[in-house]
């Protein structure tokens, strides 16, 4: 229509070829219909090539890890131990089945990624990498050997002293204080979400139930 910002009209370029008919601010596009179709094909081919490159990159990232035993399993996936082939470092990988949620990725996984990308603290679990592979989402964490729940239940071999309990509490509170400095509420602090390392490290994990201060999501 006359006066509209953009409209399609039958147009002929300066060489007399039929143009694509796209007008921009009253000026006809000078490209031919053949050139426009060719450009669309080139763009489509480029997108497919990018998709193939991305898929190949994701496969390479998966191949960086040598899979080990399963550590646990839940509704949306499972966690297994692995070794980084490049560094020899042990890691824990959470495999999330994306098809299990309407949105494609479970919202708890999105929260976990968001919060752990923001948090960097000695008493918060480290999220090393995130990548998709074959309709699954993989979250790579630093590997911790146990959790506080297992320590509490192992009364036959482990007896916690008052000093141990105080040390655990101090580490947990320091981790929570770091979360609160970033305006993050964990909302699921319990023994099996407090992970322990081989050298006595204490780290908060599982931020899927977390919330940002003032955010309903």
XYZ file of C-alpha atoms in Angstrom:
217
model
C 0.000 0.000 0.000
C 1.126 3.565 -0.690
C 2.926 5.106 2.253
C 3.677 1.744 3.911
C 7.202 1.193 5.300
C 7.834 -1.882 3.157
C 5.814 -3.364 0.295
C 6.195 -5.789 -2.584
C 5.770 -4.497 -6.146
C 6.591 -5.786 -9.602
C 9.890 -4.081 -10.381
C 12.531 -4.088 -13.099
C 16.150 -3.321 -12.323
C 18.381 -1.021 -14.317
C 19.544 -3.844 -16.615
C 15.946 -4.672 -17.524
C 15.877 -7.920 -15.517
C 12.840 -8.754 -13.397
C 13.796 -7.762 -9.861
C 12.776 -9.568 -6.692
C 10.069 -6.986 -6.056
C 11.170 -5.923 -2.579
C 10.977 -2.192 -1.971
C 12.749 -0.579 0.959
C 11.831 3.016 1.831
C 10.566 3.572 -1.697
C 13.625 2.107 -3.489
C 13.335 -1.121 -5.465
C 15.845 -3.847 -4.738
C 18.198 -4.218 -7.695
C 18.772 -7.953 -7.435
C 17.194 -10.340 -9.896
C 14.791 -13.082 -8.868
C 17.447 -15.670 -9.789
C 20.012 -13.888 -7.617
C 17.548 -13.764 -4.705
C 16.752 -17.472 -4.961
C 20.469 -18.248 -5.164
C 21.140 -16.167 -2.063
C 18.399 -18.029 -0.192
C 19.906 -21.380 -1.217
C 23.374 -20.223 -0.134
C 22.016 -19.074 3.241
C 20.218 -22.391 3.743
C 23.378 -24.342 2.861
C 25.373 -22.176 5.240
C 22.925 -22.875 8.100
C 23.122 -26.623 7.427
C 26.919 -26.457 7.412
C 26.928 -24.581 10.718
C 24.575 -27.211 12.167
C 26.875 -30.021 11.023
C 29.931 -28.258 12.446
C 28.155 -27.719 15.753
C 27.078 -31.368 15.955
C 30.635 -32.473 15.183
C 31.941 -30.140 17.884
C 29.496 -31.591 20.441
C 30.597 -35.139 19.519
C 34.221 -34.133 20.018
C 33.401 -32.697 23.432
C 31.692 -35.932 24.459
C 34.695 -37.922 23.282
C 36.890 -35.864 25.603
C 35.498 -37.877 28.523
C 36.089 -41.536 29.321
C 32.878 -42.828 30.873
C 32.984 -44.532 34.287
C 30.461 -46.048 36.723
C 27.016 -44.612 37.424
C 26.870 -42.582 40.642
C 23.117 -41.984 40.808
C 19.895 -41.807 38.802
C 16.782 -39.623 38.920
C 13.600 -38.748 37.015
C 15.264 -36.781 34.216
C 18.621 -38.500 33.940
C 21.600 -39.906 35.747
C 25.054 -38.993 37.000
C 28.180 -40.948 36.139
C 31.848 -40.577 36.883
C 34.216 -39.880 34.009
C 37.811 -38.976 33.306
C 38.849 -36.026 31.172
C 41.102 -37.587 28.524
C 42.942 -34.287 28.039
C 43.921 -33.666 31.670
C 43.314 -36.963 33.481
C 41.019 -35.148 35.899
C 38.060 -37.040 37.380
C 34.683 -35.366 36.803
C 31.024 -36.100 37.458
C 28.707 -35.816 34.440
C 24.963 -35.346 34.765
C 23.116 -36.638 31.686
C 19.674 -35.019 31.284
C 17.145 -36.425 28.814
C 15.796 -33.327 27.073
C 12.689 -35.053 25.700
C 11.272 -35.553 29.198
C 10.138 -31.931 29.571
C 7.637 -29.957 27.467
C 10.121 -27.118 27.011
C 12.827 -29.518 25.836
C 15.108 -28.954 28.845
C 13.909 -29.393 32.412
C 13.631 -26.041 34.181
C 15.692 -27.282 37.133
C 18.629 -27.870 34.772
C 18.292 -24.333 33.410
C 18.340 -22.908 36.938
C 21.346 -25.003 37.905
C 23.327 -23.857 34.876
C 22.376 -20.208 35.386
C 23.292 -20.098 39.071
C 26.505 -22.122 38.882
C 27.768 -20.021 35.969
C 27.420 -16.992 38.253
C 28.884 -18.577 41.399
C 32.609 -19.115 41.908
C 33.397 -20.137 45.496
C 35.443 -22.792 47.287
C 32.290 -24.099 49.013
C 30.094 -24.291 45.894
C 30.386 -27.121 43.359
C 32.148 -26.114 40.136
C 30.285 -26.481 36.835
C 33.053 -27.136 34.307
C 31.182 -27.543 31.019
C 27.714 -27.832 29.447
C 26.969 -29.307 26.021
C 24.190 -31.152 24.113
C 24.719 -34.549 22.502
C 22.158 -36.879 20.862
C 19.070 -35.219 22.398
C 20.661 -35.183 25.837
C 22.166 -32.328 27.810
C 25.430 -32.977 29.660
C 26.553 -30.999 32.704
C 30.168 -31.610 33.731
C 31.090 -30.976 37.386
C 34.188 -31.386 39.488
C 34.183 -34.839 41.063
C 33.538 -35.222 44.798
C 34.031 -38.571 46.498
C 31.099 -38.573 48.941
C 28.319 -36.545 50.554
C 27.400 -35.641 54.119
C 24.456 -38.053 54.198
C 26.749 -41.028 53.511
C 29.139 -39.875 56.245
C 26.321 -39.514 58.792
C 24.913 -42.967 57.995
C 28.278 -44.733 58.114
C 28.279 -45.006 61.898
C 30.238 -48.259 61.863
C 33.345 -46.663 60.332
C 32.997 -42.918 60.919
C 32.341 -41.096 64.139
C 31.949 -37.347 63.802
C 33.572 -35.261 66.509
C 32.375 -31.857 67.644
C 35.240 -30.221 65.748
C 34.198 -32.035 62.543
C 30.603 -30.861 62.869
C 31.736 -27.265 63.457
C 34.009 -27.406 60.407
C 31.183 -28.738 58.210
C 28.796 -26.073 59.480
C 31.298 -23.279 58.852
C 31.917 -24.465 55.277
C 28.179 -24.790 54.570
C 27.469 -21.312 55.934
C 30.313 -19.803 53.898
C 28.876 -21.419 50.771
C 25.406 -20.079 51.548
C 26.828 -16.618 52.251
C 28.440 -16.671 48.789
C 25.062 -17.584 47.255
C 23.358 -14.735 49.067
C 25.986 -12.244 47.893
C 24.910 -13.163 44.361
C 21.222 -12.897 45.351
C 20.702 -16.648 45.031
C 18.674 -18.800 47.438
C 19.586 -22.503 47.420
C 16.291 -23.682 49.013
C 17.306 -27.353 49.230
C 20.125 -27.602 51.765
C 20.238 -31.191 53.045
C 22.992 -33.750 53.741
C 22.952 -35.414 50.306
C 23.334 -32.010 48.607
C 26.487 -31.271 50.595
C 29.362 -32.961 48.787
C 32.711 -33.897 50.299
C 36.068 -34.151 48.567
C 39.048 -36.411 49.281
C 40.972 -33.581 50.946
C 38.131 -32.482 53.222
C 36.481 -30.015 50.828
C 32.825 -29.233 51.559
C 30.665 -27.956 48.686
C 27.019 -27.082 48.139
C 25.473 -28.816 45.127
C 22.140 -29.265 43.330
C 20.825 -25.764 42.666
C 17.793 -26.951 40.685
C 15.363 -25.738 43.349
C 17.151 -22.406 43.729
C 15.685 -18.978 43.093
C 17.008 -15.508 42.541
C 15.947 -12.954 45.156
C 12.790 -11.229 43.986
C 12.353 -13.576 40.999
C 9.263 -15.856 40.719
C 11.232 -18.188 38.399
